[in-house]
mmCIF file of C-alpha atoms and ligand atoms in Angstrom:
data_model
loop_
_atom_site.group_PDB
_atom_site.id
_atom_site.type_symbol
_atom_site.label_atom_id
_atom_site.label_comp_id
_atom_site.label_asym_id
_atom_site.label_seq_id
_atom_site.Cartn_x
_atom_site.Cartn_y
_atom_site.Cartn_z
ATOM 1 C CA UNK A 1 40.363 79.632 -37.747
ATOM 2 C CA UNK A 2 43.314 79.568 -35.107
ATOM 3 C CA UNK A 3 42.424 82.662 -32.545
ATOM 4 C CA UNK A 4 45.032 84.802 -30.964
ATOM 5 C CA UNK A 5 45.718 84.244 -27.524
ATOM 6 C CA UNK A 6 44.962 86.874 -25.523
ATOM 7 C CA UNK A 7 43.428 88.257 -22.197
ATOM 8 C CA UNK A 8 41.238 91.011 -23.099
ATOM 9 C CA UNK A 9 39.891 93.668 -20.233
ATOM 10 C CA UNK A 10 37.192 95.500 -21.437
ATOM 11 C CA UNK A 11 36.439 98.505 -18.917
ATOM 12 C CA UNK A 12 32.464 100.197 -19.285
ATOM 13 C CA UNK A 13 31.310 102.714 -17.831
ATOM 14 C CA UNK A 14 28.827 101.246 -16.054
ATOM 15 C CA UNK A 15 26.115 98.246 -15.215
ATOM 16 C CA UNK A 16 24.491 99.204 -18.416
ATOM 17 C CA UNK A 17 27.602 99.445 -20.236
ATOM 18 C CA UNK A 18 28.665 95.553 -18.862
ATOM 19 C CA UNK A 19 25.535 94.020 -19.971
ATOM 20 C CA UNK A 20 25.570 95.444 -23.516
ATOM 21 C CA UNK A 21 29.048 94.173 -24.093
ATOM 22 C CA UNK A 22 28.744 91.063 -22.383
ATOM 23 C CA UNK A 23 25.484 90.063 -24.602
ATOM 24 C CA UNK A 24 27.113 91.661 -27.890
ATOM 25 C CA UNK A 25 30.021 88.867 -27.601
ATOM 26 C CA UNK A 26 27.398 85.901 -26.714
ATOM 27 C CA UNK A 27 25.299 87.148 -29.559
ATOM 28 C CA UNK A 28 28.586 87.381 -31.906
ATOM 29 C CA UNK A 29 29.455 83.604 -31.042
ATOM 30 C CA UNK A 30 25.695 82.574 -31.491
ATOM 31 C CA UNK A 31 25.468 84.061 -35.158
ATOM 32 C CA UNK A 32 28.591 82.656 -36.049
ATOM 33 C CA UNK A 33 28.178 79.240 -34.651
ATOM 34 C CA UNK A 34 24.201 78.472 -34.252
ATOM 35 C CA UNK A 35 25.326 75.235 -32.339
ATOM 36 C CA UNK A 36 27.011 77.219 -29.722
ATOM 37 C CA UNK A 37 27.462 75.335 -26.232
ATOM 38 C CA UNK A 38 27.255 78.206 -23.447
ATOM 39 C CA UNK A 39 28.435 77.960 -20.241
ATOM 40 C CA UNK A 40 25.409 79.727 -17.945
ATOM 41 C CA UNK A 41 26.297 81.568 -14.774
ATOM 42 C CA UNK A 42 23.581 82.758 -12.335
ATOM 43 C CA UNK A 43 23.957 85.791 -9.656
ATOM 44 C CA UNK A 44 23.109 89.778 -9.912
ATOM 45 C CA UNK A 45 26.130 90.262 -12.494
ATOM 46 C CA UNK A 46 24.806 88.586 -15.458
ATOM 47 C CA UNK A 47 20.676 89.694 -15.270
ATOM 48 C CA UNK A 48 21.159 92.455 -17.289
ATOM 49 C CA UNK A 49 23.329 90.269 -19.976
ATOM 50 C CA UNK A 50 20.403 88.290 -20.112
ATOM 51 C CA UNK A 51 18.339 91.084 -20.314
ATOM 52 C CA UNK A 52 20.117 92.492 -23.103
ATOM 53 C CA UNK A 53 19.900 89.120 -25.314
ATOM 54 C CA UNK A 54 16.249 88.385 -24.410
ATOM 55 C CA UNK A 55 15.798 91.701 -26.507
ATOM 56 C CA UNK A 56 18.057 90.859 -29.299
ATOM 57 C CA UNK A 57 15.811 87.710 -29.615
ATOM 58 C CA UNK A 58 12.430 89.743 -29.419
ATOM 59 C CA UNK A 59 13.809 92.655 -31.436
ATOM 60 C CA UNK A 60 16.761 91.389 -34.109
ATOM 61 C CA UNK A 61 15.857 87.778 -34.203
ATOM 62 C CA UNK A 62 19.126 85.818 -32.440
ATOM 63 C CA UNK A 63 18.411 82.518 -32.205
ATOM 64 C CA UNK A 64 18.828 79.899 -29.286
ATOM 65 C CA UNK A 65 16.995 76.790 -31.591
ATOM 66 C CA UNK A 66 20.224 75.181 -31.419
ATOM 67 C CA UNK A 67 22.129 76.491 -28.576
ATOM 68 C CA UNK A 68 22.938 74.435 -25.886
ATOM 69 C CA UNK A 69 23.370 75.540 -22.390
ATOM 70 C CA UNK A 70 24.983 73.902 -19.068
ATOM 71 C CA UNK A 71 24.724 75.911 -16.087
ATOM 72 C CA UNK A 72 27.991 76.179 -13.465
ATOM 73 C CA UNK A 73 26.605 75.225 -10.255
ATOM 74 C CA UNK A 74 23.427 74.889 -8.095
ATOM 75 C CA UNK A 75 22.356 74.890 -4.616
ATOM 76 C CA UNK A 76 22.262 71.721 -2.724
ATOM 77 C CA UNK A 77 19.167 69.866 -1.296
ATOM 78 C CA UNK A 78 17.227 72.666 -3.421
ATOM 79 C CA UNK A 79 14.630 71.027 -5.509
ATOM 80 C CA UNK A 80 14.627 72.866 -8.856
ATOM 81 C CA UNK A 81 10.861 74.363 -8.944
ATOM 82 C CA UNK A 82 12.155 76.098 -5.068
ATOM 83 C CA UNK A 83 12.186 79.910 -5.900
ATOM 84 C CA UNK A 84 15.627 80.408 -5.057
ATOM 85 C CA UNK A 85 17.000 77.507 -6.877
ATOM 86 C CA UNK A 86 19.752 78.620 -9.752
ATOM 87 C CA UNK A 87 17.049 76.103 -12.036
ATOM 88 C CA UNK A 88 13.935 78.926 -11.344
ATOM 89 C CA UNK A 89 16.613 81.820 -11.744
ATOM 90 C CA UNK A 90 17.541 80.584 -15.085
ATOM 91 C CA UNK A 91 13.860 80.083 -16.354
ATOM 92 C CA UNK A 92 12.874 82.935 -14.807
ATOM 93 C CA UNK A 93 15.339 85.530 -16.208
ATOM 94 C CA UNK A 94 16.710 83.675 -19.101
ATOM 95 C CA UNK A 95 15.025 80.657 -20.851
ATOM 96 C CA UNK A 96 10.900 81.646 -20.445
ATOM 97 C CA UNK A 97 11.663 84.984 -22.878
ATOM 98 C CA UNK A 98 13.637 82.734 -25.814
ATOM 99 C CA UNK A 99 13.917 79.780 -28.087
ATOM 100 C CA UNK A 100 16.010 77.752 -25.894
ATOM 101 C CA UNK A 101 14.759 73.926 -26.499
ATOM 102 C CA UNK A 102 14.524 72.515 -22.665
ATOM 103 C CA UNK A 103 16.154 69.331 -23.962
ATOM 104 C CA UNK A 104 19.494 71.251 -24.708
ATOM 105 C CA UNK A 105 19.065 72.626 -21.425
ATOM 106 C CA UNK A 106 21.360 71.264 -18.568
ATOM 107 C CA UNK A 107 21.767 72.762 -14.660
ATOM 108 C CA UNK A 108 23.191 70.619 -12.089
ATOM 109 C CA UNK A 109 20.376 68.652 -9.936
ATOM 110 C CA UNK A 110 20.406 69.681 -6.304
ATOM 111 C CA UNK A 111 18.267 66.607 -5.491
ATOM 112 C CA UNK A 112 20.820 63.850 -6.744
ATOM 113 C CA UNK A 113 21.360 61.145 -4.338
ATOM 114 C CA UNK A 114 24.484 59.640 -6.276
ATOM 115 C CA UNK A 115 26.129 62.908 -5.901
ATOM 116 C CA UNK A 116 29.658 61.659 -7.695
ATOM 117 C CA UNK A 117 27.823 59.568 -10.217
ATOM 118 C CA UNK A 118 25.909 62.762 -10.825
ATOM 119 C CA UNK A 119 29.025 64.948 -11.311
ATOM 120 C CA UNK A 120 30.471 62.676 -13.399
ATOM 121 C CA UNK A 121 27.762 62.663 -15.685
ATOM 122 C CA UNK A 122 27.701 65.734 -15.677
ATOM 123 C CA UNK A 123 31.538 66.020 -17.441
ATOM 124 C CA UNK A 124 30.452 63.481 -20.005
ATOM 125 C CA UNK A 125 27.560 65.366 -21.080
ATOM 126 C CA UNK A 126 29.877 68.617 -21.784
ATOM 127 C CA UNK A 127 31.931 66.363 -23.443
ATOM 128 C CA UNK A 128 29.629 64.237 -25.552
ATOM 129 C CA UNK A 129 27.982 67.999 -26.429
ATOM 130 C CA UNK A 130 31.507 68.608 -28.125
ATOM 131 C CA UNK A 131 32.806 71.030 -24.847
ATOM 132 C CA UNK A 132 31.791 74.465 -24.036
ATOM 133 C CA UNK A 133 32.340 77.082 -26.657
ATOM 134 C CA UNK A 134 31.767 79.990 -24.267
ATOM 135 C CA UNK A 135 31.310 80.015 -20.591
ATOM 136 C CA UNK A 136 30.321 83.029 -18.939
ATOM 137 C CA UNK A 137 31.432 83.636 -15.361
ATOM 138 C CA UNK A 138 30.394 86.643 -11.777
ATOM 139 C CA UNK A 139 33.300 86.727 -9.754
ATOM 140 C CA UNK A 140 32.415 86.452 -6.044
ATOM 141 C CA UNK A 141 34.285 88.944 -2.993
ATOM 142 C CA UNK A 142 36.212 86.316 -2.349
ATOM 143 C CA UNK A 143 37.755 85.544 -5.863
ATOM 144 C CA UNK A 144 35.146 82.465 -6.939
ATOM 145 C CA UNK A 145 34.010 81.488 -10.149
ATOM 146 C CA UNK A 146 31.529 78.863 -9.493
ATOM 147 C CA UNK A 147 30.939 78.135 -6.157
ATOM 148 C CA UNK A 148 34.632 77.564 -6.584
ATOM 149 C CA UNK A 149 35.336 78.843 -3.123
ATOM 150 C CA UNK A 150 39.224 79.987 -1.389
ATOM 151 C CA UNK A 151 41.147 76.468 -1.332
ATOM 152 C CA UNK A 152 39.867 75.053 -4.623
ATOM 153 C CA UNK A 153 41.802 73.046 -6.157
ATOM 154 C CA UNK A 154 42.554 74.506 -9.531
ATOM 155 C CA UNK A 155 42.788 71.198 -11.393
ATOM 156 C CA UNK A 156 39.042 70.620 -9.816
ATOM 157 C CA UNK A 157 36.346 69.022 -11.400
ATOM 158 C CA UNK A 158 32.377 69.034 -11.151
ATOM 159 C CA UNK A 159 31.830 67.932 -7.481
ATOM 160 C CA UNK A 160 29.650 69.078 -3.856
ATOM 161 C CA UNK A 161 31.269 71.932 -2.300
ATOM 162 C CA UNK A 162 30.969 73.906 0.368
ATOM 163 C CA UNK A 163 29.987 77.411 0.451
ATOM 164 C CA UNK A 164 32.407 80.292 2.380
ATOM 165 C CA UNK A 165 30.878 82.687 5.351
ATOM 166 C CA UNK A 166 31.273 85.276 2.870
ATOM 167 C CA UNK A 167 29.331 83.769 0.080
ATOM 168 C CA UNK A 168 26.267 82.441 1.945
ATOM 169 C CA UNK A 169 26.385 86.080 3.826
ATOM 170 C CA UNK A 170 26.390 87.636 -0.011
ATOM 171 C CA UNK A 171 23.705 85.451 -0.965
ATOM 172 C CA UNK A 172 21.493 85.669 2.253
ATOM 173 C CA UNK A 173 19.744 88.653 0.605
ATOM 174 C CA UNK A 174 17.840 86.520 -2.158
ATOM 175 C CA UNK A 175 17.421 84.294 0.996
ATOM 176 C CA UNK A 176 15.777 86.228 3.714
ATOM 177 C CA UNK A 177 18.630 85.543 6.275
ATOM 178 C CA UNK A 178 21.657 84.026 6.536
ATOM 179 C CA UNK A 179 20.116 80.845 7.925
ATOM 180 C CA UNK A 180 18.094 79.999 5.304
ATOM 181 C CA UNK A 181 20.952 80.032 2.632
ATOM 182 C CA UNK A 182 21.992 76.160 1.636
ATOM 183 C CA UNK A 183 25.480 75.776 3.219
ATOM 184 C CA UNK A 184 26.590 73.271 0.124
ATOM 185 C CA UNK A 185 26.542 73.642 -3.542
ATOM 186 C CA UNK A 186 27.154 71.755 -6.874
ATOM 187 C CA UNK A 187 30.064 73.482 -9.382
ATOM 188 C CA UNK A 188 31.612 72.705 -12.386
ATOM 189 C CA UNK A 189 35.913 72.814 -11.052
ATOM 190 C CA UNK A 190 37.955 75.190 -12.310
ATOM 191 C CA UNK A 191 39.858 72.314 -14.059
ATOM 192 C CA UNK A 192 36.084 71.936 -16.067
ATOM 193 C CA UNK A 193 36.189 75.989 -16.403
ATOM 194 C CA UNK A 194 39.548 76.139 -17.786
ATOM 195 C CA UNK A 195 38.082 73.657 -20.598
ATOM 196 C CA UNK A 196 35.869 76.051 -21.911
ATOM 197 C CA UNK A 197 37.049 77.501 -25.543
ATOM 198 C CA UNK A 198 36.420 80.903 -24.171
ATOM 199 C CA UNK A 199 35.774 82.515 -20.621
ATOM 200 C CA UNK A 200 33.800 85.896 -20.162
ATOM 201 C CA UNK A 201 33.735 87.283 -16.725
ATOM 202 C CA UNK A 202 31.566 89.867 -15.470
ATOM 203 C CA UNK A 203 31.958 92.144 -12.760
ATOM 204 C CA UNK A 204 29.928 95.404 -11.644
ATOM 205 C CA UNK A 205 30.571 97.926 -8.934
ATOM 206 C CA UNK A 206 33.258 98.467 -6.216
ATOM 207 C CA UNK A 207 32.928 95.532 -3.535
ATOM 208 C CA UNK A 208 34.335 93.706 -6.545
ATOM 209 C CA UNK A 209 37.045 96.087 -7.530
ATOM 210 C CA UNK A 210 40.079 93.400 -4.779
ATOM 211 C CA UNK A 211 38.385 90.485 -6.307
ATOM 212 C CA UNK A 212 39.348 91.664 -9.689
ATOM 213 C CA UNK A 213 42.251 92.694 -9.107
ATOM 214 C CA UNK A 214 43.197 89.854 -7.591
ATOM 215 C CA UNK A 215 41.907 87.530 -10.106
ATOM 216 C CA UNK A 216 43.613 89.646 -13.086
ATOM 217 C CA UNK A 217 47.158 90.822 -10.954
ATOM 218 C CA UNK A 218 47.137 88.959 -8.382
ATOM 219 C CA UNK A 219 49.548 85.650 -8.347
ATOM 220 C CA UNK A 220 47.860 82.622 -9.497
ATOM 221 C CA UNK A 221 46.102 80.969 -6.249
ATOM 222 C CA UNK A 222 44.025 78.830 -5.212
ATOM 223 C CA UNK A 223 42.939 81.589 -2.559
ATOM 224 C CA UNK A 224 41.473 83.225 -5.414
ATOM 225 C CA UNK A 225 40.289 80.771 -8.153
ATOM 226 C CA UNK A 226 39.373 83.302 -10.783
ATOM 227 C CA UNK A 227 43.189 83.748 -10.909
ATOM 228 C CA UNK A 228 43.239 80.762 -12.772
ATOM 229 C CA UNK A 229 41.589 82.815 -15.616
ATOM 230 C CA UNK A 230 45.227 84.155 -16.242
ATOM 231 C CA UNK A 231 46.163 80.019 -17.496
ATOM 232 C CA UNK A 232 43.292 80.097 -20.101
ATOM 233 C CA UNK A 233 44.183 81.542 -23.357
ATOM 234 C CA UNK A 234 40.721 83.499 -24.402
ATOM 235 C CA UNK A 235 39.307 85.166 -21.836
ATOM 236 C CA UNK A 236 37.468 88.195 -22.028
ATOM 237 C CA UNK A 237 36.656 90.283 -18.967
ATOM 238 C CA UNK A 238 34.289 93.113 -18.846
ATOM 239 C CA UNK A 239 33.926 95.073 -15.830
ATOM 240 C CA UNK A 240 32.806 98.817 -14.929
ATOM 241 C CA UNK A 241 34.596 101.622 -13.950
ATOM 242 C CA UNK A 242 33.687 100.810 -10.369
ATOM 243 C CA UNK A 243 35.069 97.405 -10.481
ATOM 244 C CA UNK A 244 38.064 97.916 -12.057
ATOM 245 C CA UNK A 245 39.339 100.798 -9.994
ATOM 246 C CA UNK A 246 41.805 98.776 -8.252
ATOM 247 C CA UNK A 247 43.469 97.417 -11.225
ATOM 248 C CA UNK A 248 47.037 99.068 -11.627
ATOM 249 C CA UNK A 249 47.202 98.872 -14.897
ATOM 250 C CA UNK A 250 43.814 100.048 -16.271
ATOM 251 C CA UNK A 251 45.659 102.882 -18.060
ATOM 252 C CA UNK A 252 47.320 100.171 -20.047
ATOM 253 C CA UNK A 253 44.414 97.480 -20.422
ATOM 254 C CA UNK A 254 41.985 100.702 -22.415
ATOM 255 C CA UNK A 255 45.280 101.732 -24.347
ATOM 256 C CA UNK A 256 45.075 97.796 -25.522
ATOM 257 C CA UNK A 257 41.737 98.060 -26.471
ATOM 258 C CA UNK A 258 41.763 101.609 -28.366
ATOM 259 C CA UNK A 259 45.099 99.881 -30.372
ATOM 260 C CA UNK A 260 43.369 96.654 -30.930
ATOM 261 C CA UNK A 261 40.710 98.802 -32.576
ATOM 262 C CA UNK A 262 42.831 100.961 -34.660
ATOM 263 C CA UNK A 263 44.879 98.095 -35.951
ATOM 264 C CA UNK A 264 41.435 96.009 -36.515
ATOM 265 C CA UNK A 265 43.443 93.374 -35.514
ATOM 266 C CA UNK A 266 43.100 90.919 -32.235
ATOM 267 C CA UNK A 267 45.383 92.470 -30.224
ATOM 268 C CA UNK A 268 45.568 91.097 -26.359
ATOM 269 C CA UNK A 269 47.746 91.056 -23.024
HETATM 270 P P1 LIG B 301 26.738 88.207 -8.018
HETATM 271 O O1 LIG B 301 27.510 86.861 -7.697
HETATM 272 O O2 LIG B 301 26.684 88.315 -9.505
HETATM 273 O O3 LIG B 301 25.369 88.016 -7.418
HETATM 274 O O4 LIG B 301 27.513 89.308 -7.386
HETATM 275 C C1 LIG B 301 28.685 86.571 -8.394
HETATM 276 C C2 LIG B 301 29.242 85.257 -7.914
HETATM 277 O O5 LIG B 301 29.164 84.961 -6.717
HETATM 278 O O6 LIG B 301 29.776 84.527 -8.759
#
């Protein structure tokens, strides 16, 4: 079926209200395709989305059998059983509580000595697995998807970057200090986002409200690569009251979504 194009901003009320949403479309795109390649993203933003489908596995019986899964990025020099890797997070929060098979499992290796030869294997595994269906997507302050940091290029591809001040500051608390934080970082490119059949990004509370903004008014840069969400033509974003509060036209984007609901048709910006 050809789907509308459309950029959809879904505003909740709060954290809660995010996560439900959020796991409601994954689940959506899981029952309808069993064989679903998801694009994983780690962070605070996305724990209680994975909260939310753990319990639709325990309690209403979603599947993962044959869901496949590639993680966005991953701390350099980290070894994957290290607490703070984005490997533990993911086993941790996400794959230990459902069916996931660990062979259709993949997260960029911090330890890889051929770093390029890495990345590019990494590419042709997303494309041998047929491409992501769905990638979800945090937001940093400073505009990133990925570790896709200010100065990305936008037609960027899996590769080593480094990490801004701001980010390894922002990530210092699951750290214990600033100097402890990994100062490079594996990430899929926004040119491998944009590939995705669908993007969902999450964002909760108010020190994200100018990176939202940015990313959904804002002109396209590569200052802020979530702007590049505005080239894709399925994106969903879900955010809370707190984080969209910046956005001029939030009037407009929950008029869209009331419409799109009375017209039971796809209706988008
Ligand atoms: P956070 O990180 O969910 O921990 O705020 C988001 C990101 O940096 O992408």
């Amino acid at each position: 079926m050809h789907a509308v194009p459309r950029l959809r901003v879904i505003i909740e009320e709060d954290y809660n209200g995010i996560s439900r949403a959020a796991a409601s479309i994954i689940a959506k795109e899981i029952r309808t395709k069993p064989w679903t390649v998801l694009g994983l993203a780690t962070g605070s933003t996305p724990l209680g989305t994975y909260r939310e489908l753990i319990k639709m596995h325990r309690e209403d019986g979603l599947s993962f059998s044959l869901v496949r899964t590639f993680n966005l990025d991953e701390y350099f020099g980290l070894p994957p059983d290290n607490p703070q890797s984005y490997h533990t997070f993911m086993f941790e929060n996400f794959f230990d509580q459902v069916n996931v098979k660990p062979e259709n499992i993949s997260i960029p290796d911090g330890m890889v000595a051929d770093v390029e030869l890495f990345c590019a294997s990494y590419e042709e595994s997303i494309r041998k697995a047929g491409g992501i269906d769905l990638q979800l997507l945090g937001i940093g302050r400073d505009g990133h998807i990925g570790f896709n940091e200010p100065g990305s290029s936008l037609g960027s591809r899996t590769r080593l970057k480094t990490l801004a001040e701001e980010t390894v500051r922002d990530n210092a608390r699951f750290f214990g200090g600033e100097d402890k934080v990994p100062r490079l970082a594996l990430t899929m490119g926004i040119g491998t986002i944009l590939e995705a059949r669908k993007l969902l990004m999450l964002a909760s509370g108010a020190e994200k409200a100018g990176a939202v903004k940015n990313a959904i008014e804002g002109p396209l840069s590569s200052q802020v690569t979530a702007s590049a969400l505005q080239l894709h033509p399925q994106v969903t974003v879900v955010i809370d009251e707190q984080a969209a509060k910046q956005l001029e036209k939030r009037e407009y984007y929950r008029y869209v979504e009331k419409m799109a609901k009375s017209v039971e048709h796809d209706t988008g910006i």
